[in-house]
Structure formats: structure tokens, C-alpha cells
Short mmCIF file of C-alpha atoms and ligand atoms in Angstrom, two decimals:
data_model
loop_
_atom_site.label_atom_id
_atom_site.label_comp_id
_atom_site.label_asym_id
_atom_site.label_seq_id
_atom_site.Cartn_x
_atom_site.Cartn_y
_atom_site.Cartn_z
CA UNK A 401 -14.21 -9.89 20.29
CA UNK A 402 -14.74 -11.90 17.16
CA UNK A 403 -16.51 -14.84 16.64
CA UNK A 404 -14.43 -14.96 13.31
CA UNK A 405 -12.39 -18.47 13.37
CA UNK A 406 -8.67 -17.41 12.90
CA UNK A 407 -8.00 -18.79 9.42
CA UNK A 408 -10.90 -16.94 8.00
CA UNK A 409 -9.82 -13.40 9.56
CA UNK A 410 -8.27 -12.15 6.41
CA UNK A 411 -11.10 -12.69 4.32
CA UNK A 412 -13.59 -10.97 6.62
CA UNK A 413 -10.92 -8.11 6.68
CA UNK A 414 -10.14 -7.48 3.21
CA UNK A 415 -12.70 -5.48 2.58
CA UNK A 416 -12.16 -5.38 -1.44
CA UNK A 417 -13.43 -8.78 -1.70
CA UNK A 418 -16.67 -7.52 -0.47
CA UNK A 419 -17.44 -5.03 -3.02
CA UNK A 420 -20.46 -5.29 -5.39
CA UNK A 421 -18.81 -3.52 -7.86
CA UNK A 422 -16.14 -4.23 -8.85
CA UNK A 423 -12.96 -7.48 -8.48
CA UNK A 424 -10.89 -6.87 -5.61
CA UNK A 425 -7.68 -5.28 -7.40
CA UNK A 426 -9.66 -3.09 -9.40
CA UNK A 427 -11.81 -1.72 -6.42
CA UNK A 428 -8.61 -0.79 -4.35
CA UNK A 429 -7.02 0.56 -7.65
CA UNK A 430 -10.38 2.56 -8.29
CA UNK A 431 -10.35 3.95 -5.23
CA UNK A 432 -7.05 5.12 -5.51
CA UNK A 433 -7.75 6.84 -8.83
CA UNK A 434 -10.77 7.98 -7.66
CA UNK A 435 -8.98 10.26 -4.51
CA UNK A 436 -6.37 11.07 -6.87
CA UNK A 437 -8.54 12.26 -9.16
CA UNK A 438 -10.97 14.04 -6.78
CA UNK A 439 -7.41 15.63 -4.96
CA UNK A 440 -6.56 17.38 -8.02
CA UNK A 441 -9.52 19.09 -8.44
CA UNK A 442 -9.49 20.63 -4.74
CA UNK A 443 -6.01 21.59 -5.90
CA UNK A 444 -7.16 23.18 -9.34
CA UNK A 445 -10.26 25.50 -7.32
CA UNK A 446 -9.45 25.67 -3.61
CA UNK A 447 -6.66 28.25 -2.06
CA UNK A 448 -4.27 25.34 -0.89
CA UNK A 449 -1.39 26.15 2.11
CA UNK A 450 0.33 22.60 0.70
CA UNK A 451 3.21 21.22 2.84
CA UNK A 452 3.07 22.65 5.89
CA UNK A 453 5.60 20.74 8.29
CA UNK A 454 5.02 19.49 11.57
CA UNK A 455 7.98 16.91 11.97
CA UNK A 456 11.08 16.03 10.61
CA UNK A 457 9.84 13.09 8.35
CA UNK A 458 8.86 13.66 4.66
CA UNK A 459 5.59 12.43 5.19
CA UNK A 460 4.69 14.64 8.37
CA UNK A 461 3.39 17.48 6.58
CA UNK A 462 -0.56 18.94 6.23
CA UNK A 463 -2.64 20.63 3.47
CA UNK A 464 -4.74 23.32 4.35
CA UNK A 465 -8.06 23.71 1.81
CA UNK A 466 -10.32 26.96 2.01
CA UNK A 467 -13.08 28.23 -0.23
CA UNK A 468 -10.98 31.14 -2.44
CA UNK A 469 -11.87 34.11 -0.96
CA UNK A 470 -13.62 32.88 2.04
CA UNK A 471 -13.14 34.15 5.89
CA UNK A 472 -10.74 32.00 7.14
CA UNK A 473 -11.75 33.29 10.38
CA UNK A 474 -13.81 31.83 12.93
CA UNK A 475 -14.36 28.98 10.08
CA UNK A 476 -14.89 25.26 11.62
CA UNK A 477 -11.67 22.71 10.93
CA UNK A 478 -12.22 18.95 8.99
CA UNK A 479 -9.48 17.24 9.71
CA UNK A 480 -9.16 13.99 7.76
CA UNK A 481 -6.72 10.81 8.26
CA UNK A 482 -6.57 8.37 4.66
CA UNK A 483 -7.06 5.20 5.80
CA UNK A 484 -4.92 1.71 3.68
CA UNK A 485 -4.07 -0.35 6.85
CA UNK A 486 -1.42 2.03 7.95
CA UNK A 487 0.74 0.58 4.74
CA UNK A 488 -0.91 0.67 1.38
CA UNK A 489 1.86 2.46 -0.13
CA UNK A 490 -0.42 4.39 -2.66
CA UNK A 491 -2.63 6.66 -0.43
CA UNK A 492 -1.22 9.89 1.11
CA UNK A 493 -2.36 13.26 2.01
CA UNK A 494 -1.67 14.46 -1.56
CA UNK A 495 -4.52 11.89 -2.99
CA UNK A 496 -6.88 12.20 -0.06
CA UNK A 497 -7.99 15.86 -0.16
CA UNK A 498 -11.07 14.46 -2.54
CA UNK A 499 -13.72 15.81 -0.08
CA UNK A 500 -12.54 19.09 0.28
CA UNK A 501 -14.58 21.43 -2.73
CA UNK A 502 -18.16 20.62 -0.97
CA UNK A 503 -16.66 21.05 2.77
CA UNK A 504 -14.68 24.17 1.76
CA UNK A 505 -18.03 25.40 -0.31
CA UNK A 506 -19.94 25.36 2.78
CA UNK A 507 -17.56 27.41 5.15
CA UNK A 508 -15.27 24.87 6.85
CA UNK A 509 -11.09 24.55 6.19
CA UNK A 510 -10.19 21.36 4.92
CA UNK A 511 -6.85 19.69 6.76
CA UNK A 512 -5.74 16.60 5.48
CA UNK A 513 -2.67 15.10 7.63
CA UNK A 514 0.48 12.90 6.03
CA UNK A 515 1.99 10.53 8.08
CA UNK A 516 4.65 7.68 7.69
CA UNK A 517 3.16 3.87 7.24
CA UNK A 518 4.27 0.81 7.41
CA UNK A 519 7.08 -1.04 7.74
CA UNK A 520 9.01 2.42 7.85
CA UNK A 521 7.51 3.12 11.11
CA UNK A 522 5.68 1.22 13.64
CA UNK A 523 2.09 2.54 14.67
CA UNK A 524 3.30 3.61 18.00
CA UNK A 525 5.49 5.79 15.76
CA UNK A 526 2.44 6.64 13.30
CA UNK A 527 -0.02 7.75 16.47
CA UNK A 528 3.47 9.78 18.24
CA UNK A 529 2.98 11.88 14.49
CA UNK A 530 -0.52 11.98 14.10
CA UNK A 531 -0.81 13.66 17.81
CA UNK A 532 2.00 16.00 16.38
CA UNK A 533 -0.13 16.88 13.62
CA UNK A 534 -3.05 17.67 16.16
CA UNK A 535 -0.84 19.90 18.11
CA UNK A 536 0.09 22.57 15.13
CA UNK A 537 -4.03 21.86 13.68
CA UNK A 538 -5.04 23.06 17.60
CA UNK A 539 -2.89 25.62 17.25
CA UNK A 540 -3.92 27.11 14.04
CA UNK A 541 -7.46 26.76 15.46
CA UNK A 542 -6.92 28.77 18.21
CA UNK A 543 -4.52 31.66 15.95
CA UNK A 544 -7.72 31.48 13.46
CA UNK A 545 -10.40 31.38 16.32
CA UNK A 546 -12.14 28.78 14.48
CA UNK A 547 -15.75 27.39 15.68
CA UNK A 548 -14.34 23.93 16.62
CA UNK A 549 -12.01 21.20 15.39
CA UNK A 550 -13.98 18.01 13.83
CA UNK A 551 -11.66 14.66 13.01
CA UNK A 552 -12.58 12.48 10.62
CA UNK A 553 -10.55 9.39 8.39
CA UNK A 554 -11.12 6.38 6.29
CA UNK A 555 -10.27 2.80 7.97
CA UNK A 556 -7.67 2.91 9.12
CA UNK A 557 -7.63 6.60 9.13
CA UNK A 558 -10.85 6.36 11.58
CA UNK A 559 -8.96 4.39 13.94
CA UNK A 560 -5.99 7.01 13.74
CA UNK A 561 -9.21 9.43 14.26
CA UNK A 562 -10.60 7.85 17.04
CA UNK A 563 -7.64 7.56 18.62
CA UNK A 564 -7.00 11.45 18.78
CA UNK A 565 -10.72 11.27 21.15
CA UNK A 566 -8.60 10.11 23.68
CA UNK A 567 -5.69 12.52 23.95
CA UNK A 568 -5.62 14.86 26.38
CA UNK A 569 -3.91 17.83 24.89
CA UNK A 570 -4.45 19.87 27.54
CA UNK A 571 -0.79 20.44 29.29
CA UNK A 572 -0.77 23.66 28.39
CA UNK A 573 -4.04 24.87 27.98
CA UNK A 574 -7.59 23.58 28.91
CA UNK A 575 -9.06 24.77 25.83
CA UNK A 576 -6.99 22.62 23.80
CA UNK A 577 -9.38 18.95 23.84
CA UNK A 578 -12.42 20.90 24.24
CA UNK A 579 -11.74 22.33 20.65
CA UNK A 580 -12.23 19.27 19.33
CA UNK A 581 -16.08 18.93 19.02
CA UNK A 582 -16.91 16.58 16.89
CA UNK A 583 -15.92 13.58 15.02
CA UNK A 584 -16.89 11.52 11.66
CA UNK A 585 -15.24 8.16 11.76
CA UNK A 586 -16.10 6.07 8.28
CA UNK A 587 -15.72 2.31 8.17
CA UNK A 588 -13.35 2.37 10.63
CA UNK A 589 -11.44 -0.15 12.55
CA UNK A 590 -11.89 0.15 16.23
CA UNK A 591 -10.63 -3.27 17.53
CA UNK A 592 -7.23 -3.61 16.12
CA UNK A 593 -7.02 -7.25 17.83
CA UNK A 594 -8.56 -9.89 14.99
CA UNK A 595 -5.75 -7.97 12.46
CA UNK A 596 -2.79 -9.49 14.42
CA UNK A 597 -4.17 -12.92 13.02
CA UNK A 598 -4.02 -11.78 9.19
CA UNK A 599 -1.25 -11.30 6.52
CA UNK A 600 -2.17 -7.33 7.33
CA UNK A 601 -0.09 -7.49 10.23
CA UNK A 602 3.32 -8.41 8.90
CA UNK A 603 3.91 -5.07 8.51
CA UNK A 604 3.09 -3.79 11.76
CA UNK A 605 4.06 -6.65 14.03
CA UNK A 606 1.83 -6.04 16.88
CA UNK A 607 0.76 -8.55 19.39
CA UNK A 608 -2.23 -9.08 20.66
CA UNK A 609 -1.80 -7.19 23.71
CA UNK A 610 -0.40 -4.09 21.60
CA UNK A 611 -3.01 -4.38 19.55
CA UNK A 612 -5.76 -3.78 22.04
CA UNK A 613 -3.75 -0.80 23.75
CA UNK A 614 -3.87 0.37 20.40
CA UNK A 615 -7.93 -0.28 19.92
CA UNK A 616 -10.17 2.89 20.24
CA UNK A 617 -12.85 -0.25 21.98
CA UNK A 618 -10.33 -0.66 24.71
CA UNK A 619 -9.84 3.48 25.66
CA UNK A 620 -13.41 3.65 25.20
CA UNK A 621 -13.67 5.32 28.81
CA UNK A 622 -10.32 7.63 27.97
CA UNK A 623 -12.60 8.77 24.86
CA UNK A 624 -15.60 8.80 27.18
CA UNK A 625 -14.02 11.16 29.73
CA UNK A 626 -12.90 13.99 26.96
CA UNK A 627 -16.19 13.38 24.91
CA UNK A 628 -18.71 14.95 27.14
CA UNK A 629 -19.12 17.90 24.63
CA UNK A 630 -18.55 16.26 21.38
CA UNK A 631 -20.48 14.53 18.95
CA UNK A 632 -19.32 11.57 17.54
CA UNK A 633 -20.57 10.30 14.34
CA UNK A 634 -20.27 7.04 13.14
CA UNK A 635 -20.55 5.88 9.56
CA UNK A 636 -20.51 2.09 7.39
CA UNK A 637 -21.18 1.16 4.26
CA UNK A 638 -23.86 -0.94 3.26
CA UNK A 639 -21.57 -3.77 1.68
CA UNK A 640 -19.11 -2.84 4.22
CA UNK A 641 -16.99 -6.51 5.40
CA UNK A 642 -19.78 -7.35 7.91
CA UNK A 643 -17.06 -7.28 10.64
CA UNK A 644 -16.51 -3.37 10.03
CA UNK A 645 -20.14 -2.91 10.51
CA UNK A 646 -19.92 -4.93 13.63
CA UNK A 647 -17.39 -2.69 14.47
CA UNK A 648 -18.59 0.22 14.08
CA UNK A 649 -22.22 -0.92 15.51
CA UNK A 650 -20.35 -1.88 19.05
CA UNK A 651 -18.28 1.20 18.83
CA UNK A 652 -21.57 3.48 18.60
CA UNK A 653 -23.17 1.48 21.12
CA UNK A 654 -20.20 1.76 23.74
CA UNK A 655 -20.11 5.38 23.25
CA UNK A 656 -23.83 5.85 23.21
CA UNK A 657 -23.93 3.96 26.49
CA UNK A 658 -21.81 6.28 28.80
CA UNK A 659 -23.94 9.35 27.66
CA UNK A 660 -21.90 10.48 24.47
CA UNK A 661 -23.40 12.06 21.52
CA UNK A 662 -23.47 9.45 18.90
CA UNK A 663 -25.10 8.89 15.10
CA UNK A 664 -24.79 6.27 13.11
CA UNK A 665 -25.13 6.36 10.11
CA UNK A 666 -25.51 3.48 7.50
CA UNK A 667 -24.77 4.68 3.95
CA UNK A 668 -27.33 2.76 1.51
CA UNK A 669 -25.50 1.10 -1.52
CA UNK A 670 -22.34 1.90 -0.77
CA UNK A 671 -19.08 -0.62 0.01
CA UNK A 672 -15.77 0.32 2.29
CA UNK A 673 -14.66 2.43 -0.72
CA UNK A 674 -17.23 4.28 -2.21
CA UNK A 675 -18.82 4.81 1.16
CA UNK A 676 -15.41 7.25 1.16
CA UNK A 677 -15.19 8.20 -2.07
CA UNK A 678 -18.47 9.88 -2.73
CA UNK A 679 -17.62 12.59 -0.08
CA UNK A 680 -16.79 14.72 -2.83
CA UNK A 681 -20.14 15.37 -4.00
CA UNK A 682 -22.01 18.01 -2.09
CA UNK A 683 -25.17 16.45 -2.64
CA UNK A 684 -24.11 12.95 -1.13
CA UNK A 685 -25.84 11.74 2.55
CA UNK A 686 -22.35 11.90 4.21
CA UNK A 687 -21.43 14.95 2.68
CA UNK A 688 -24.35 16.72 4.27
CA UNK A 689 -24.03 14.94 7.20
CA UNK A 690 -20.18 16.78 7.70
CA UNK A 691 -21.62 19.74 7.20
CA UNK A 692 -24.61 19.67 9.56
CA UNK A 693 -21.76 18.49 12.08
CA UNK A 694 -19.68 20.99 11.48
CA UNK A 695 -23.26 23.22 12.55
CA UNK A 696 -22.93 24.87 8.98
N1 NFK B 727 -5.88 -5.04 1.55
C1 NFK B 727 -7.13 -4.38 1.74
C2 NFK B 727 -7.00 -2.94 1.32
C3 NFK B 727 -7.60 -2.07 2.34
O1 NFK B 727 -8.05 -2.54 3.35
C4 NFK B 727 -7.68 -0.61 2.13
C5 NFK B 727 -7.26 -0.07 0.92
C6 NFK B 727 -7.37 1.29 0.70
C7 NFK B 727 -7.92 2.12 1.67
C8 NFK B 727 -8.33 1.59 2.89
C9 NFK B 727 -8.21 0.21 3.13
N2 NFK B 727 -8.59 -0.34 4.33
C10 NFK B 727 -8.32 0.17 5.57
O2 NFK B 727 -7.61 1.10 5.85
C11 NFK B 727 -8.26 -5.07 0.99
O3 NFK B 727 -8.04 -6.10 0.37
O4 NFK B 727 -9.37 -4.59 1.03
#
């Protein structure tokens, strides 16, 4: 847990008031543009299957992103959850397709997941649609006979992410977790605990104890159990809040210690945003680093 004192919680998680680059209004606001922006473009030169339903909810849909012209066949899956504290209004699936012209350039499809936030729906409700999501993506994987599933998010979106490691969706099939191979979780939040004591939470109205059933840290032997064949990557900006680098350190190192897979990589000059943002250059280290774990 934190060694945070209470009262200083929501400065240590605000992670625009850590950025080098910018104030904190305009970095949030920039990085909003910045997906938007990026989001177009994979709409302008990528063969997009846009709005693809897998609830009832206007949010619960998914965009699928290949290369134009490229076998969709036997092609790895990049799923990838937006992160904005399960609330910041701004951020959907329809801005947060930035990273999908290098991913789709190198082979993979690109599936970017909607889901409802904050106060509409409680996270409970939020991870109920998010492991609806997973069950069409695993099924499209399997009709498309696709190397392997790899999720991946933002924040928030890691934590949604992470929390997919531990779902068994197996009922059915066997197959089903073992086609997940592979995650990239960036700046993510893995203890959800030290956010029930900040503004952040009035929204979601979890207590503590909700909070750590809800904490990838806490299912880390759930995760454990259905990770034996994946590799997990884990990725922070340099001017990353240094509690999300804590974070993420002790969430590499409790994988790492029951035998999983791990990196971890920590992105040089970057901050919580453009640690994200810069995924849609093919030349940037995370960039490459999907690819090589997608085993393109
Ligand atoms: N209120 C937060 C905003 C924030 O955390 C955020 C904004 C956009 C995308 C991701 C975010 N963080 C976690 O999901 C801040 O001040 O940094």
C-alpha cells in the first residue's frame, strides 16, 4: 500500500500536474486532441468494421482496424481499453484508435473497445461489459484463426486490461484464455485502493474493500494461474506520478515473482500522456515493442 498521507493522494494521482510539458488543463486537453486527431487518420487509411455491438448500451460497441488489403487471416489481435479514470467524459473508442496505422502496418488487427463510464455505470458494471467485449473479440479470433489475442489500455484502461488476465473464459471452451497471449499495460493503475481517498472517486463510490477486489495487485494469483503462457509487458513513463511507477514496478515484480513472463519497460522522456500518445508512430520504443509482442 501507499505510504502517501491521505490528504496528499490526489495530487500524487493527478497525473497532469506531473507533466513537463505542458499546465495541467492543457496536457489532458492535448491529449485528447492528440487521440482525436491520431483516430481520424486510422479512419482516413485503415479498412475500419466501426460499431460493431456487443451489448445493449450505446457505448458497448468495438472498432475493428486492418491494413487495406491485408490477410485478415491468421493475423494477431491488439486489443486496446482508453484509459480517463473510468469517467473523463471526453475519451471513447472513437478517439482512441490513434495507434492503429503502425500496428495495422505491421500485420496485426487493431480492436479498440467502448464502454460506459462513470457515474452512468458503476465499475462492476464497466468490467461485466468489458468481459462482454472479450467474449465477441475471442470469438472473432477463433472465426479468423488469428495467432493470439494481446490486451493492452491506457490508465485506467490498463487496469480494465489487467483485469481481463484474470478471467477465465473458458466455460465453453479451453482454448478461449489461452488465446490471450500477451499483454501491454501502460501507466496503469493496479491498486485501485489510495483512489477511494481522492475527489476521483465520487464518481465511482467504491470502498476500500471494493476497491481492492477490484485491484489487478489483489488477483495477482487469479492472473498468475491463467498467465503461465503469456507475456505480460509492463510500461511507465518517465515523468509518470511517481506512484504509477510504483505501481507498475510492484505489479512487474509480483508477476515476475510467481514465474510469469514480464518486461518492463520505462519510456525515456515521456509523462502519463505522451507515454500513450506517441504509439502512433511506428518508429517509437513502445510501438516496436507491440509489435515484437505481437511476434511480428
Ligand atoms: N484528472 C486526471 C486525468 C486523468 O487521470 C486522465 C486523463 C485522461 C486519460 C487518462 C487519465 N488517467 C487515467 O486513466 C489528471 O488530473 O491527471
Amino acid at each position: 500500500m501507499t505510504s502517501i498521507p491521505d490528504q496528499e493522494l490526489d495530487y500524487h494521482y493527478s497525473p497532469s500536474r506531473w507533466s513537463h510539458r505542458m499546465s495541467p488543463a492543457e496536457v489532458v486537453a492535448d491529449h485528447i486532441e492528440s487521440s482525436a486527431r491520431g483516430s481520424k487518420e486510422s479512419k482516413w487509411t485503415l479498412e475500419t468494421e466501426a460499431d460493431i455491438s456487443y451489448g445493449e448500451s450505446e457505448k458497448e460497441k468495438i472498432d475493428v482496424f486492418h491494413k487495406i488489403g491485408a490477410q485478415k487471416r491468421g493475423a494477431p489481435i491488439f486489443v486496446y481499453f482508453h484509459g480517463g479514470y473510468w469517467q473523463v467524459k471526453e475519451l471513447s473508442r472513437q478517439n482512441s484508435s490513434f495507434m492503429a496505422v503502425p500496428l495495422c502496418a505491421a500485420g496485426a488487427t487493431v480492436i479498440v473497445v467502448g464502454y460506459d463510464l462513470a457515474p452512468d455505470v458503476s465499475m462492476d458494471t464497466i468490467l461485466m461489459q468489458v468481459k462482454r467485449a472479450m467474449r465477441l473479440i475471442i470469438k472473432l479470433a477463433k472465426e479468423r484463426e488469428s495467432s493470439g489475442i494481446y490486451v493492452s489500455g491506457h490508465s485506467a484502461g490498463a487496469h480494465l486490461a489487467a483485469m481481463m488476465l484474470m478471467v477465465s473464459f473458458s466455460e465453453e471452451d479451453a482454448f478461449d484464455s489461452e488465446l490471450i497471449k500477451g499483454a501491454m499495460l501502460v501507466s496503469g493503475v493496479f491498486d485501485v485502493r489510495p483512489l477511494t481517498k481522492t475527489p476521483t472517486n465520487d464518481p465511482l463510490k467504491l470502498t476500500e474493500e471494493e476497491a481492492w477486489s477490484f485491484s489487478p495487485m489483489g488477483l495477482v494469483e487469479d492472473i498468475a494461474q491463467l498467465s503461465r503462457h503469456r507475456h505480460i509487458v509492463i510500461a511507465v513513463g518517465e515523468y509518470d506520478p511517481p506512484e504509477f511507477r510504483r505501481q507498475s514496478g510492484e505489479m512487474e515484480k509480483v508477476l515476475r515473482d510467481r514465474g510469469i513472463r514480464t518486461s518492463y519497460v520505462d519510456v525515456p522522456d515521456t509523462d502519463h500522456f505522451s507515454v500513450i500518445d506517441k504509439l502512433r508512430n511506428g518508429k517509437y520504443l513502445l510501438t516496436k515493442e507491440c509489435i515484437r509482442l505481437m511476434g511480428l
